[in-house]
Amino acid sequence: MDFKKNQEVILKIDDLGNNGEGIGHVDGYALFVKEVLPGETIRAGIMKCKKNYGFARLMEILTPSEARVEPKCPVARQCGGCQLQAMSYEEQLKFKERKVKNHLLRIGKFKENEIHMLPIMGMKEPWRYRNKAQFPFGLDKNGNIVAGFYAGRTHDIIECEDCLLGVEENKDILGIIKGFMRVHGIRPYDETTHKGLVRHALIRKGFHSGEIMVCLVINGKDIPAKEQLVEELCQVKGMTSISYSINQEKTNVIMGKEIVNLYGPGYITDNIGNVTYQISPLSFYQVNPVQTEKLYGTALEYAGLTGNETVWDLYCGIGTISLFLAQKAKKVYGVEIVPQAIDDARHNAEINGITNAEFFVGKAEEVVPDIYKKGGDGAEVQELGEMSFAYYQPHHRGANSVFYVYPTHGEMTIGWTAPQTGNVTFDIEASLRNAQTDEMDGALIKFERANGKALAKALAVTKQGQDAQDGFNKNDVPENAKTSVTFEVKKGETVYIRFTNNKKCALYLDDALNVSAWLTYNRIGEDPNNPGTADIASVAVFVGVVALAGVCFAKKKK
């Protein structure tokens, strides 16, 4: 059946897309419709047709879902920031849980019986939970100053000064700023003409401390009568820091690079568990403090830290995860490319009296290998400690994934899954090998399928810094010794990499299969060839925004 623009259809919504849009089918033709829920039968008007799918607008709900509720926010439909507000929270949690499972099945190529998901941890009260909000300023059709949020895929401001996800103080603060602008004739920024002063207001609140920060983003160098603005804002209970950010660029980036402090210390403080953090206007800090504490607490519990482990936090930001884990680990190292974030991380460690955390500025893929090449003897590292296992998977194309393996208790096994069919190459890093020949002497690496069958010849490291294939003998190095092994894998196939002989080693995985674009999934639990002998490695490594999902855990024999 051919479909045309403006044609009306009746369809049942089967599922929701990643952005909350409904998905339904008419004679096998997929249509995406906003503001609908699974199970609903609707009448829709087609807006745009592609070969295999199209987009339609909701005209009438013929059979509503039992999960449909009345949105609390009066501008939920226009704003578009809360795509699921018409769905009950209980059903939202089920939807999100299904999405995660379906991604593991479809993208991760897990089998149904391999997925053992614990129930999703929701909030008791899913409102007023955001500790940060950024409001753009503009003019409405009548020339009145407004603040709110951009409508979806536009820069049209939907006036909303009391977002129900944000704190109640936001409304009072925005009212003060707008009143101040009217009294002093200060115009909001117009991105078309690049004129006007006030672009955005950044508001933050510490949920534990009650401290509030306001930072105005301006298209200029100064704010007229700023002393009066400070005086008025200080009437808000908890006001701790007032500043402005200079952003005179023609850009969609909100914050400028220069911050001018007007009142207070230039930061606010807040807590996650027992750890206190200082948060400046440019600091990254989790926006949902209630769920963050659950998240970090769960990570700490599952890591099973006993006080003897070394933990690496890659892309550590201001050290939120690093310092939280430092409470239980022997040593924590954080790596972040933003110098100011590392300054904040070091200061946060200092104010908490945490002495077992160390932070480095730089790219994770460069800092970690460099430190381990030094063997901990460099000026930057006084006590490296024993790291059992670390895995780095780069977030950009063209870089290699790396397994850093430092088994401290016999054999260690890593599970890696191929994202697609093709040849894959594993390579022992020569520079690390040569620097650590004594410690790596005798290291043996095997590549096996889940049933224990070898996928390729084993690699072994000799005292001379060479490696050999099967039949390794450190006193009799074969002439055909190689530094890498290549073999074919099928999409979704798991390769078990076994490191034995209690030796240090580093193994590079090439990018031929574009592995850097995929999330390598965890293999946690029993070793299929050694049931009952496996446990989680004694180190947790956190990678970027997938901090709690992107850990490639190793398994080791007791």
XYZ file of C-alpha atoms in Angstrom:
558
model
C 0.000 0.000 0.000
C 1.335 3.452 -0.897
C 1.079 6.236 1.665
C 0.932 9.976 1.022
C 1.391 13.158 2.992
C -1.759 14.310 4.853
C -3.302 10.845 4.569
C -5.162 9.776 7.735
C -4.594 6.302 9.164
C -5.709 4.231 12.139
C -2.873 2.414 13.880
C -1.954 0.725 17.145
C 1.201 1.827 18.931
C 3.503 -1.135 19.567
C 6.533 0.455 21.192
C 8.430 3.661 21.929
C 11.622 4.849 20.232
C 14.732 6.111 21.999
C 13.374 9.670 22.068
C 9.965 8.685 23.439
C 8.125 8.724 20.115
C 5.492 6.051 19.496
C 6.026 3.365 16.854
C 3.091 1.800 15.026
C 2.559 -0.105 11.779
C -0.001 -0.001 8.991
C 0.294 -2.924 6.550
C 3.887 -3.382 7.665
C 4.759 0.305 7.158
C 6.295 1.900 10.278
C 5.060 5.284 11.467
C 6.580 7.410 14.237
C 4.127 9.503 16.259
C 4.824 11.785 19.237
C 2.731 12.011 22.435
C 1.375 8.449 22.330
C 1.926 5.338 24.449
C 2.296 1.620 23.711
C -1.037 -0.182 23.470
C -2.954 2.883 22.301
C -5.032 2.921 19.120
C -4.932 6.328 17.445
C -5.940 8.292 14.388
C -2.941 10.023 12.856
C -2.147 12.238 9.882
C 0.961 11.399 7.870
C 3.406 14.324 7.665
C 6.390 12.788 5.858
C 6.967 9.546 3.960
C 10.210 7.628 3.508
C 10.667 4.335 1.675
C 10.251 2.075 4.703
C 8.922 4.425 7.368
C 7.225 7.756 7.907
C 6.275 10.403 10.466
C 2.734 11.265 11.551
C 1.012 13.652 13.968
C -1.494 12.596 16.582
C -5.061 13.598 15.712
C -7.112 11.536 18.152
C -6.595 8.841 20.763
C -9.256 6.213 20.096
C -8.219 3.732 22.801
C -6.010 5.180 25.581
C -3.401 3.151 27.451
C -4.056 2.174 31.067
C -0.670 3.756 31.817
C -1.738 7.198 30.533
C -1.835 9.959 33.156
C -2.427 13.696 33.038
C 0.950 15.516 32.770
C 1.696 17.642 35.837
C 3.496 20.307 33.821
C 1.154 22.736 31.989
C 3.635 23.151 29.100
C 4.797 19.527 28.847
C 3.545 19.189 25.264
C 5.019 22.466 23.959
C 8.325 22.159 25.825
C 9.097 18.604 24.791
C 11.693 18.173 27.504
C 9.722 15.427 29.275
C 8.618 13.101 26.485
C 7.139 10.493 28.837
C 5.250 12.696 31.279
C 1.902 11.299 30.068
C 3.055 7.803 31.112
C 2.845 6.711 34.747
C 6.206 6.563 36.485
C 5.826 2.846 37.196
C 5.356 2.200 33.484
C 8.293 4.480 32.636
C 10.555 2.278 34.769
C 9.310 -0.876 33.003
C 9.870 0.791 29.623
C 13.457 1.738 30.498
C 14.193 -1.737 31.827
C 12.883 -3.293 28.612
C 15.016 -0.931 26.546
C 18.205 -1.972 28.322
C 17.388 -5.660 27.923
C 16.479 -5.281 24.250
C 19.764 -3.466 23.560
C 21.679 -6.304 25.206
C 19.816 -8.815 23.036
C 19.917 -6.888 19.754
C 23.196 -4.977 19.939
C 25.170 -6.971 22.495
C 24.064 -10.319 20.982
C 23.390 -11.820 24.382
C 21.123 -14.827 24.596
C 17.958 -14.568 26.687
C 19.274 -17.010 29.303
C 22.533 -15.031 29.649
C 20.785 -11.886 30.887
C 20.100 -11.803 34.603
C 18.915 -8.273 35.309
C 18.163 -7.038 38.776
C 15.069 -4.828 39.130
C 15.553 -1.202 38.094
C 16.012 1.205 41.008
C 13.581 4.079 40.621
C 12.888 7.144 42.749
C 10.346 7.430 45.511
C 9.496 10.938 44.343
C 10.481 11.610 40.691
C 9.919 15.369 40.874
C 12.061 18.320 41.976
C 15.188 16.162 41.718
C 17.469 18.229 39.437
C 20.150 20.228 41.228
C 21.047 22.206 38.090
C 19.078 24.155 35.478
C 20.047 26.473 32.608
C 17.385 28.921 31.435
C 17.693 30.930 28.188
C 16.277 34.469 28.111
C 14.386 36.116 25.273
C 11.368 38.219 24.321
C 7.828 37.023 23.634
C 5.640 38.372 20.807
C 4.636 41.330 22.959
C 8.207 42.305 23.801
C 8.114 40.962 27.354
C 11.202 39.316 28.862
C 10.721 35.559 29.207
C 12.830 32.667 30.512
C 12.238 28.974 30.036
C 13.330 26.190 27.710
C 13.700 25.742 23.980
C 10.919 23.867 22.196
C 12.119 20.652 20.595
C 14.512 21.147 17.644
C 14.037 24.937 17.755
C 15.368 27.982 19.568
C 11.866 29.203 20.358
C 11.640 29.773 24.101
C 8.697 28.170 25.884
C 8.157 30.245 29.021
C 8.596 28.001 32.060
C 10.063 29.465 35.216
C 8.904 26.684 37.534
C 9.967 23.416 35.906
C 8.703 20.609 38.120
C 11.974 18.725 37.730
C 13.956 21.630 39.178
C 14.097 23.195 42.628
C 11.406 25.606 43.804
C 13.932 28.445 44.208
C 14.365 28.637 40.407
C 11.110 30.559 40.010
C 12.031 33.220 42.585
C 15.533 33.654 41.155
C 14.289 34.067 37.573
C 11.673 36.544 38.768
C 14.374 38.661 40.453
C 16.576 38.611 37.342
C 13.728 39.583 35.003
C 12.616 42.393 37.327
C 16.179 43.697 37.531
C 16.454 43.653 33.724
C 13.195 45.603 33.308
C 14.166 48.268 35.859
C 17.579 48.882 34.302
C 16.568 48.490 30.662
C 18.739 45.412 30.104
C 17.776 43.436 27.018
C 17.991 39.660 26.626
C 20.326 38.281 23.996
C 19.052 37.950 20.413
C 21.036 35.268 18.593
C 19.871 36.572 15.199
C 21.259 40.109 15.651
C 23.908 39.136 18.231
C 22.679 42.020 20.391
C 21.364 42.087 23.945
C 23.162 41.261 27.179
C 21.643 38.367 29.155
C 21.862 34.985 27.453
C 21.255 32.336 30.144
C 20.975 31.860 33.886
C 22.712 28.847 35.426
C 21.233 27.875 38.803
C 22.613 25.139 41.058
C 21.597 23.917 44.503
C 23.341 21.559 46.915
C 20.663 19.166 48.142
C 22.591 18.283 51.294
C 24.042 21.730 52.022
C 21.132 23.892 50.836
C 23.659 26.233 49.158
C 22.582 27.985 45.943
C 24.624 29.295 43.025
C 23.564 31.730 40.293
C 25.735 32.403 37.262
C 24.452 34.737 34.534
C 25.837 34.165 31.040
C 26.221 37.526 29.303
C 27.086 38.867 25.862
C 29.368 41.529 27.290
C 32.113 42.302 29.796
C 30.043 43.611 32.709
C 26.542 43.911 34.182
C 25.167 47.420 34.902
C 24.164 48.015 38.537
C 25.414 44.542 39.455
C 25.577 45.465 43.143
C 21.798 45.813 43.198
C 21.366 42.444 41.475
C 23.566 40.821 44.114
C 21.601 42.479 46.910
C 18.283 41.226 45.538
C 19.511 37.689 44.869
C 20.914 37.454 48.394
C 17.334 37.653 49.672
C 16.886 34.062 48.475
C 17.561 31.632 51.328
C 20.751 29.655 50.803
C 22.311 32.033 48.260
C 26.052 31.303 48.451
C 27.655 32.145 45.111
C 26.817 34.766 42.449
C 28.902 35.249 39.309
C 28.692 35.867 35.591
C 30.187 34.084 32.600
C 31.397 36.098 29.597
C 30.299 34.560 26.295
C 30.451 36.956 23.338
C 30.756 34.236 20.693
C 28.164 33.466 18.020
C 27.640 29.968 19.319
C 25.124 27.566 20.823
C 27.567 26.747 23.620
C 26.038 28.127 26.803
C 28.958 28.885 29.112
C 31.885 31.162 28.304
C 35.469 30.488 29.359
C 35.827 33.455 31.747
C 33.949 33.521 35.073
C 33.742 36.775 37.089
C 32.824 36.320 40.743
C 30.434 38.853 42.291
C 29.561 37.310 45.663
C 30.686 34.414 47.812
C 33.534 31.941 47.326
C 32.793 31.187 43.662
C 31.467 27.702 44.393
C 28.937 25.754 46.426
C 29.432 22.491 48.307
C 27.417 19.300 48.340
C 27.774 15.713 49.498
C 27.517 12.278 47.969
C 27.462 9.954 50.912
C 30.255 11.000 53.267
C 32.268 12.854 50.618
C 32.031 16.645 50.232
C 32.525 18.282 46.827
C 33.128 21.899 45.839
C 31.210 22.734 42.660
C 32.102 25.733 40.509
C 29.998 27.061 37.590
C 31.970 24.989 35.056
C 32.207 21.803 37.135
C 30.555 18.606 35.968
C 28.401 17.209 38.740
C 25.620 14.627 38.546
C 22.260 16.419 38.289
C 20.228 13.858 40.254
C 21.871 13.614 43.699
C 19.391 11.101 45.107
C 19.958 8.556 42.335
C 23.678 9.359 42.164
C 24.108 8.203 45.742
C 22.275 4.973 44.902
C 24.368 4.537 41.758
C 27.722 5.081 43.412
C 26.751 3.034 46.435
C 25.772 0.115 44.200
C 29.024 0.394 42.254
C 30.995 0.390 45.494
C 29.105 -2.652 46.748
C 29.536 -4.624 43.516
C 33.216 -3.746 43.212
C 33.726 -5.605 46.458
C 36.696 -3.470 47.465
C 38.547 -4.741 50.527
C 41.211 -2.056 50.918
C 43.904 -3.853 48.925
C 42.930 -2.701 45.436
C 44.135 -0.038 43.021
C 41.336 1.674 41.091
C 41.612 3.766 37.923
C 38.845 6.284 37.184
C 39.174 7.329 33.541
C 37.461 10.626 32.566
C 37.164 11.367 36.278
C 35.907 14.961 36.072
C 36.085 16.600 39.508
C 36.654 13.217 41.143
C 33.115 12.318 42.191
C 33.520 8.581 41.581
C 37.240 8.558 42.427
C 36.809 9.992 45.908
C 33.709 7.932 46.616
C 35.638 4.715 45.854
C 38.725 5.940 47.726
C 36.831 5.235 50.938
C 37.286 1.489 50.351
C 40.253 1.122 47.949
C 43.949 1.097 48.745
C 44.719 3.629 45.996
C 42.695 5.526 43.384
C 44.028 7.243 40.264
C 41.893 9.664 38.232
C 42.585 10.849 34.685
C 40.880 13.829 33.025
C 41.800 15.997 30.039
C 40.334 19.228 31.530
C 42.918 20.919 33.811
C 40.342 22.859 35.846
C 38.458 19.642 36.629
C 41.665 18.038 37.922
C 42.317 21.126 40.086
C 38.827 20.678 41.537
C 39.411 16.939 42.052
C 42.658 17.534 43.941
C 41.031 20.216 46.065
C 38.056 17.952 46.789
C 40.455 15.246 47.964
C 42.181 17.782 50.216
C 39.025 19.107 51.897
C 37.910 15.538 52.624
C 41.290 14.507 54.021
C 41.580 11.796 51.366
C 45.255 10.975 50.814
C 44.984 7.798 48.740
C 43.702 9.499 45.566
C 45.956 10.942 42.870
C 44.907 12.798 39.715
C 46.529 13.326 36.316
C 45.790 15.768 33.484
C 45.843 14.200 30.030
C 44.275 11.686 27.690
C 43.449 8.394 29.367
C 44.911 6.382 26.499
C 48.241 8.174 26.974
C 48.460 8.634 30.747
C 47.780 5.033 31.810
C 50.358 3.365 29.522
C 52.942 6.023 30.341
C 52.629 5.510 34.080
C 52.857 1.745 33.825
C 55.852 1.958 31.527
C 57.565 3.879 34.324
C 56.710 1.068 36.661
C 55.665 3.586 39.266
C 59.190 4.976 39.588
C 58.470 8.271 37.837
C 58.302 11.544 39.729
C 54.524 11.643 39.270
C 53.860 8.343 41.016
C 55.299 7.517 44.410
C 53.294 4.360 45.059
C 51.744 2.612 42.084
C 50.391 -0.421 43.832
C 49.269 -3.712 42.293
C 46.589 -3.356 39.616
C 44.932 -6.665 38.807
C 43.244 -5.688 35.575
C 42.348 -2.620 33.564
C 40.627 -2.224 30.226
C 40.565 0.932 28.155
C 38.197 1.265 25.211
C 38.637 4.629 23.435
C 35.671 6.852 22.666
C 37.092 8.011 19.335
C 37.714 6.108 16.112
C 41.186 5.142 15.014
C 42.509 4.230 18.447
C 43.223 0.741 19.720
C 41.563 -0.930 22.686
C 43.984 -2.072 25.352
C 43.930 -4.769 28.019
C 46.377 -4.080 30.876
C 46.728 -7.263 32.878
C 48.560 -7.585 36.174
C 47.467 -10.931 37.639
C 48.339 -11.161 41.293
C 46.664 -14.469 42.144
C 47.328 -16.963 39.384
C 45.263 -17.240 36.199
C 42.971 -14.411 35.054
C 40.368 -14.639 32.304
C 38.818 -11.842 30.252
C 35.776 -12.219 28.031
C 35.690 -10.074 24.866
C 32.861 -10.141 22.309
C 33.354 -9.366 18.623
C 31.077 -6.556 17.349
C 31.146 -7.967 13.811
C 32.615 -10.778 11.711
C 36.211 -10.461 10.552
C 39.853 -10.933 11.488
C 41.046 -9.621 14.828
C 44.632 -9.058 15.967
C 45.907 -9.107 19.534
C 49.383 -7.692 20.136
C 51.651 -7.588 23.198
C 52.868 -4.040 23.725
C 56.583 -4.113 22.999
C 57.571 -1.028 24.969
C 55.926 -2.198 28.175
C 57.249 -5.696 27.649
C 60.824 -4.490 27.220
C 60.602 -2.245 30.260
C 59.339 -5.055 32.478
C 61.158 -8.123 31.163
C 61.952 -9.579 34.572
C 58.397 -9.277 35.843
C 56.907 -10.494 32.564
C 59.254 -13.426 32.121
C 57.085 -16.468 31.496
C 53.757 -14.700 30.899
C 51.480 -16.906 28.798
C 48.334 -15.779 26.945
C 45.769 -18.206 25.514
C 42.792 -17.505 23.241
C 39.848 -19.891 23.581
C 36.177 -20.330 22.789
C 33.610 -20.807 25.530
C 33.988 -24.594 25.182
C 37.741 -24.359 25.830
C 38.808 -24.985 22.245
C 41.799 -22.914 21.193
C 41.124 -20.120 18.679
C 44.804 -19.560 17.953
C 48.294 -20.379 19.120
C 49.159 -19.031 22.552
C 51.484 -16.086 23.012
C 54.290 -16.222 25.565
C 56.817 -13.687 26.835
C 60.482 -14.496 27.396
C 63.027 -12.879 29.667
C 64.677 -11.383 26.595
C 61.481 -9.470 25.865
C 60.434 -11.766 23.035
C 57.315 -13.833 22.737
C 56.790 -17.267 21.289
C 53.977 -19.530 20.161
C 53.034 -22.900 21.620
C 55.906 -24.850 23.117
C 57.245 -21.826 24.947
C 60.590 -22.257 26.600
C 62.343 -19.157 27.892
C 65.743 -20.787 27.385
C 64.983 -21.892 23.832
C 63.362 -19.047 21.890
C 61.917 -20.239 18.539
C 63.166 -18.498 15.420
C 59.609 -17.801 14.274
C 58.660 -15.972 17.463
C 55.908 -13.387 16.880
C 54.584 -10.420 18.811
C 50.928 -10.817 17.801
C 48.281 -13.335 16.846
C 45.457 -12.956 14.283
C 42.368 -15.118 13.892
C 38.823 -14.893 12.547
C 35.831 -14.222 14.768
C 32.124 -14.148 14.088
C 29.815 -11.341 15.103
C 28.698 -11.862 18.705
C 31.312 -14.547 19.369
C 33.020 -14.362 22.755
C 36.777 -14.830 22.944
C 38.130 -15.936 26.325
C 41.631 -14.535 26.881
C 43.496 -16.367 29.622
C 46.545 -14.801 31.288
C 48.596 -17.269 33.316
C 51.855 -17.670 35.244
C 51.183 -14.668 37.512
C 53.006 -12.225 35.201
C 52.396 -8.656 34.097
C 51.419 -8.051 30.496
C 49.653 -5.603 28.196
C 47.642 -6.706 25.193
C 46.494 -4.432 22.360
C 43.355 -5.137 20.347
C 43.463 -3.605 16.866
C 40.669 -1.489 15.399
C 40.031 -3.598 12.310
C 36.552 -4.461 13.543
C 35.901 -0.906 14.715
C 35.684 -2.149 18.286
C 36.136 1.375 19.604
C 32.615 2.183 18.405
C 31.111 -0.577 20.516
C 30.707 -1.197 24.220
C 32.523 -4.356 25.217
C 30.203 -6.156 27.584
C 30.978 -7.744 30.895
C 31.496 -11.403 31.541
C 30.880 -11.771 35.248
C 30.356 -15.102 36.956
C 31.627 -18.600 36.624
C 34.334 -19.601 34.208
C 32.609 -22.137 31.881
C 35.680 -24.386 32.016
C 36.198 -24.042 35.749
C 32.750 -23.853 37.365
C 32.730 -22.423 40.836
C 36.259 -21.032 40.669
C 35.733 -17.573 39.185
C 35.085 -14.286 40.877
C 35.197 -10.630 39.935
C 38.658 -9.132 39.631
C 39.864 -7.032 42.515
C 39.703 -3.732 40.687
C 37.017 -1.557 39.124
C 37.806 0.591 36.097
C 35.332 3.262 35.078
C 35.239 4.443 31.468
C 33.608 7.758 30.550
C 29.868 8.224 30.767
C 29.306 4.492 30.817
C 30.965 4.431 34.200
C 28.820 1.659 35.642
C 28.083 -0.247 32.425
C 31.360 -0.036 30.549
C 33.605 -1.963 32.893
C 35.152 -5.001 31.283
C 35.665 -7.124 34.385
C 38.211 -9.881 34.549
C 37.841 -13.189 36.313
C 40.600 -14.910 38.215
C 41.193 -18.274 39.749
C 41.385 -18.363 43.506
